[in-house]
Amino acid sequence: MRYVIGSLALVATVVGFCLWSALYVTAAVEDTEQWLGAAYDAAHDENQTEALEAVERAAAIWKRHGDYFGTVLRHDEIDGVAGEFARLDVTVRAGDWDEFLPSCAALLETLRHIREMELPYFFNIL
């Protein structure tokens, strides 16, 4: 009986950590998406100052959680997001809206995918 209770406690601990991790990643990615959405809207209005500030805030949120993301997310996704932030920074500083808008939209889609993959859907468990 002691082994059964110990095993159930271990499973409950692992499941609890997985759910906490999913919520943590989801919240951090949603914060990042919010600032990128603001950057996209500002760039659409060709407001370089607001777009740059929003990109910098989004990148700061992503970087602040980077150590944890490096533990629980795939490294190619993390590297891709970091590269896209660098590209967005350059294009917004140049005022190249034709390059910025699709790059920002692509990064928003990548973040949406990361958030979706962390949620405990049945297809993610298999």
XYZ file of N, CA and C in Angstrom:
378
model
N 0.815 -1.195 0.000
C 0.000 0.000 0.000
C 0.861 1.263 0.000
N 1.955 1.221 0.720
C 2.846 2.369 0.809
C 3.409 2.734 -0.568
N 3.697 1.714 -1.388
C 4.245 1.967 -2.721
C 3.203 2.589 -3.647
N 1.968 2.176 -3.483
C 0.890 2.728 -4.301
C 0.691 4.206 -3.967
N 0.657 4.524 -2.694
C 0.478 5.917 -2.280
C 1.666 6.763 -2.735
N 2.877 6.246 -2.604
C 4.074 6.966 -3.064
C 4.048 7.185 -4.567
N 3.629 6.176 -5.302
C 3.548 6.301 -6.762
C 2.495 7.322 -7.174
N 1.341 7.268 -6.511
C 0.286 8.243 -6.826
C 0.721 9.662 -6.483
N 1.434 9.818 -5.390
C 1.940 11.146 -5.018
C 2.936 11.648 -6.054
N 3.789 10.757 -6.551
C 4.753 11.144 -7.580
C 4.055 11.549 -8.873
N 3.060 10.762 -9.275
C 2.307 11.090 -10.494
C 1.581 12.426 -10.316
N 0.979 12.637 -9.160
C 0.279 13.903 -8.908
C 1.249 15.081 -8.942
N 2.444 14.892 -8.410
C 3.450 15.956 -8.432
C 3.866 16.282 -9.862
N 4.098 15.264 -10.667
C 4.503 15.477 -12.062
C 3.391 16.160 -12.848
N 2.175 15.692 -12.683
C 1.037 16.303 -13.388
C 0.852 17.749 -12.935
N 0.978 17.985 -11.642
C 0.868 19.349 -11.125
C 1.926 20.265 -11.710
N 3.172 19.792 -11.774
C 4.226 20.613 -12.356
C 3.951 20.870 -13.839
N 3.487 19.868 -14.553
C 3.195 20.056 -15.978
C 2.115 21.111 -16.189
N 1.076 21.057 -15.369
C 0.007 22.057 -15.490
C 0.514 23.450 -15.122
N 1.293 23.546 -14.042
C 1.859 24.841 -13.654
C 2.750 25.386 -14.772
N 3.581 24.523 -15.348
C 4.481 24.948 -16.418
C 3.694 25.443 -17.624
N 2.641 24.729 -17.978
C 1.814 25.143 -19.117
C 1.187 26.511 -18.861
N 0.703 26.736 -17.656
C 0.111 28.036 -17.320
C 1.159 29.143 -17.319
N 2.340 28.846 -16.813
C 3.423 29.831 -16.771
C 3.846 30.226 -18.183
N 4.073 29.236 -19.039
C 4.483 29.515 -20.422
C 3.375 30.258 -21.153
N 2.141 29.831 -20.965
C 1.009 30.483 -21.631
C 0.910 31.946 -21.239
N 1.041 32.235 -19.956
C 0.946 33.624 -19.492
C 2.081 34.478 -20.059
N 3.294 33.952 -20.052
C 4.437 34.707 -20.568
C 4.300 34.943 -22.071
N 3.856 33.936 -22.801
C 3.694 34.083 -24.251
C 2.554 35.053 -24.560
N 1.481 35.002 -23.788
C 0.377 35.947 -24.016
C 0.818 37.385 -23.768
N 1.630 37.614 -22.746
C 2.164 38.958 -22.510
C 3.004 39.421 -23.700
N 3.836 38.525 -24.195
C 4.674 38.843 -25.353
C 3.808 39.142 -26.572
N 2.793 38.318 -26.786
C 1.887 38.524 -27.924
C 1.155 39.858 -27.826
N 0.792 40.232 -26.629
C 0.080 41.503 -26.442
C 0.946 42.673 -26.922
N 2.220 42.688 -26.529
C 3.106 43.780 -26.950
C 3.414 43.702 -28.439
N 3.535 42.494 -28.976
C 3.764 42.390 -30.426
C 2.542 42.848 -31.211
N 1.369 42.567 -30.689
C 0.147 43.064 -31.335
C 0.113 44.584 -31.348
N 0.550 45.184 -30.232
C 0.619 46.649 -30.173
C 1.658 47.174 -31.159
N 2.773 46.454 -31.295
C 3.806 46.857 -32.259
C 3.264 46.776 -33.680
N 2.521 45.721 -33.973
C 1.939 45.554 -35.304
C 0.975 46.699 -35.609
N 0.111 47.021 -34.646
C -0.840 48.114 -34.853
C -0.129 49.453 -35.053
N 0.910 49.705 -34.249
C 1.665 50.957 -34.388
C 2.379 51.012 -35.735
N 2.923 49.877 -36.158
C 3.611 49.846 -37.455
C 2.618 50.028 -38.597
N 1.434 49.485 -38.430
C 0.412 49.656 -39.456
C 0.071 51.131 -39.624
N 0.128 51.878 -38.518
C -0.095 53.326 -38.557
C 1.198 54.097 -38.827
N 2.289 53.362 -39.070
C 3.620 53.916 -39.336
C 4.109 54.807 -38.197
N 3.816 54.402 -36.979
C 4.292 55.111 -35.791
C 5.528 54.369 -35.294
N 6.677 54.833 -35.731
C 7.936 54.141 -35.456
C 8.281 54.104 -33.965
N 8.047 55.183 -33.261
C 8.397 55.248 -31.839
C 7.612 54.227 -31.023
N 6.304 54.192 -31.213
C 5.478 53.238 -30.477
C 5.788 51.804 -30.883
N 6.013 51.576 -32.158
C 6.324 50.223 -32.619
C 7.636 49.733 -32.024
N 8.647 50.609 -32.009
C 9.944 50.223 -31.436
C 9.809 49.928 -29.950
N 9.094 50.775 -29.233
C 8.910 50.557 -27.797
C 8.189 49.234 -27.531
N 7.169 48.935 -28.305
C 6.411 47.698 -28.110
C 7.263 46.469 -28.437
N 8.062 46.547 -29.485
C 8.957 45.420 -29.821
C 9.970 45.212 -28.707
N 10.535 46.295 -28.193
C 11.515 46.174 -27.117
C 10.889 45.582 -25.859
N 9.668 45.963 -25.539
C 8.992 45.400 -24.359
C 8.687 43.921 -24.558
N 8.236 43.564 -25.752
C 7.954 42.154 -26.034
C 9.233 41.320 -25.939
N 10.315 41.846 -26.499
C 11.598 41.127 -26.436
C 12.085 41.006 -24.995
N 11.862 42.036 -24.194
C 12.284 41.991 -22.787
C 11.496 40.933 -22.012
N 10.215 40.813 -22.282
C 9.404 39.781 -21.630
C 9.916 38.408 -22.019
N 10.155 38.209 -23.309
C 10.646 36.922 -23.781
C 12.000 36.596 -23.149
N 12.871 37.578 -23.114
C 14.212 37.358 -22.555
C 14.155 37.081 -21.050
N 13.271 37.761 -20.342
C 13.142 37.566 -18.899
C 12.775 36.121 -18.566
N 11.999 35.486 -19.417
C 11.582 34.106 -19.198
C 12.465 33.111 -19.964
N 13.498 33.596 -20.603
C 14.327 32.765 -21.471
C 14.966 31.564 -20.805
N 15.436 31.726 -19.574
C 16.069 30.587 -18.891
C 15.078 29.445 -18.689
N 13.885 29.778 -18.280
C 12.880 28.734 -18.088
C 12.454 28.146 -19.428
N 12.269 29.002 -20.426
C 11.893 28.503 -21.743
C 12.948 27.537 -22.274
N 14.214 27.826 -21.983
C 15.294 26.939 -22.423
C 15.205 25.567 -21.790
N 14.536 25.475 -20.666
C 14.373 24.197 -19.974
C 13.193 23.400 -20.515
N 12.104 24.081 -20.850
C 10.877 23.345 -21.177
C 10.457 23.410 -22.643
N 11.023 24.305 -23.422
C 10.630 24.416 -24.834
C 11.725 23.865 -25.732
N 11.333 23.558 -26.953
C 12.315 23.088 -27.936
C 13.251 24.239 -28.288
N 14.537 23.919 -28.401
C 15.540 24.957 -28.630
C 15.404 25.612 -30.001
N 14.959 24.871 -31.006
C 14.795 25.499 -32.315
C 13.692 26.554 -32.289
N 12.664 26.344 -31.473
C 11.617 27.360 -31.344
C 12.152 28.607 -30.647
N 12.928 28.405 -29.594
C 13.497 29.534 -28.856
C 14.442 30.329 -29.747
N 15.298 29.627 -30.475
C 16.236 30.301 -31.371
C 15.506 31.051 -32.476
N 14.435 30.454 -32.990
C 13.656 31.116 -34.029
C 13.013 32.399 -33.545
N 12.476 32.367 -32.331
C 11.847 33.562 -31.765
C 12.899 34.643 -31.521
N 14.053 34.260 -30.988
C 15.124 35.235 -30.744
C 15.579 35.871 -32.055
N 15.716 35.079 -33.098
C 16.100 35.614 -34.407
C 15.057 36.555 -34.974
N 13.795 36.211 -34.789
C 12.721 37.081 -35.277
C 12.673 38.406 -34.522
N 12.941 38.364 -33.218
C 12.988 39.623 -32.461
C 14.116 40.511 -32.980
N 15.249 39.920 -33.291
C 16.363 40.701 -33.831
C 15.985 41.307 -35.181
N 15.312 40.529 -36.010
C 14.882 41.026 -37.319
C 13.867 42.156 -37.174
N 12.923 41.991 -36.246
C 11.925 43.040 -36.020
C 12.571 44.332 -35.542
N 13.541 44.206 -34.658
C 14.231 45.391 -34.144
C 14.893 46.164 -35.278
N 15.557 45.452 -36.165
C 16.245 46.110 -37.281
C 15.245 46.752 -38.234
N 14.191 46.029 -38.566
C 13.252 46.572 -39.556
C 12.436 47.743 -39.002
N 12.108 47.697 -37.705
C 11.348 48.822 -37.152
C 12.230 50.055 -37.050
N 13.502 49.868 -36.720
C 14.415 51.016 -36.659
C 14.634 51.627 -38.048
N 14.585 50.788 -39.070
C 14.744 51.276 -40.440
C 13.442 51.852 -41.002
N 12.339 51.576 -40.309
C 11.050 52.051 -40.815
C 10.589 51.276 -42.033
N 11.072 50.045 -42.170
C 10.728 49.201 -43.312
C 9.453 48.427 -42.990
N 8.311 49.072 -43.170
C 7.039 48.477 -42.783
C 6.666 47.294 -43.648
N 7.105 47.308 -44.910
C 6.808 46.186 -45.805
C 7.478 44.900 -45.324
N 8.607 45.010 -44.651
C 9.292 43.855 -44.081
C 8.815 43.577 -42.660
N 8.554 44.636 -41.910
C 8.182 44.474 -40.501
C 6.838 43.781 -40.328
N 5.824 44.230 -41.041
C 4.471 43.717 -40.824
C 4.368 42.206 -41.043
N 4.887 41.649 -42.152
C 4.791 40.190 -42.287
C 5.669 39.439 -41.287
N 6.817 40.006 -40.939
C 7.685 39.355 -39.953
C 7.017 39.334 -38.580
N 6.370 40.414 -38.225
C 5.670 40.494 -36.944
C 4.498 39.513 -36.927
N 3.765 39.445 -38.012
C 2.652 38.503 -38.099
C 3.152 37.059 -37.998
N 4.283 36.762 -38.626
C 4.850 35.414 -38.548
C 5.289 35.082 -37.122
N 5.885 36.039 -36.438
C 6.305 35.818 -35.053
C 5.086 35.627 -34.150
N 4.041 36.388 -34.373
C 2.813 36.190 -33.600
C 2.254 34.787 -33.808
N 2.327 34.298 -35.024
C 1.857 32.938 -35.309
C 2.749 31.899 -34.632
N 4.050 32.123 -34.624
C 4.972 31.213 -33.939
C 4.679 31.174 -32.448
N 4.440 32.327 -31.852
C 4.117 32.380 -30.428
C 2.783 31.693 -30.138
N 1.824 31.871 -31.011
C 0.541 31.201 -30.845
C 0.737 29.685 -30.868
N 1.587 29.229 -31.771
C 1.874 27.794 -31.871
C 2.561 27.274 -30.602
N 3.522 28.025 -30.082
C 4.217 27.628 -28.851
C 3.215 27.532 -27.706
N 2.364 28.529 -27.590
C 1.360 28.540 -26.522
C 0.422 27.350 -26.661
N -0.002 27.076 -27.875
C -0.920 25.982 -28.129
C -0.285 24.625 -27.806
N 0.988 24.482 -28.113
C 1.669 23.205 -27.873
C 1.898 22.946 -26.384
N 1.886 23.966 -25.561
C 2.090 23.787 -24.128
C 0.809 23.449 -23.385
N -0.324 23.712 -23.992
C -1.592 23.433 -23.326
C -1.874 21.930 -23.320
N -2.494 21.428 -22.274
C -2.700 19.985 -22.154
C -3.887 19.467 -22.983
N -3.774 19.592 -24.289
C -4.772 19.009 -25.178
C -4.446 17.527 -25.358
N -5.454 16.767 -25.698
C -5.259 15.332 -25.888
C -4.201 15.043 -26.960
N -4.241 15.794 -28.080
C -3.296 15.526 -29.158
C -1.861 15.892 -28.768
N -1.649 16.733 -27.744
C -0.307 17.052 -27.285
C 0.265 15.954 -26.389
N -0.605 15.198 -25.759
C -0.154 14.147 -24.854
C 0.341 12.940 -25.631
N -0.275 12.648 -26.748
C 0.135 11.508 -27.541
C 1.355 11.840 -28.285
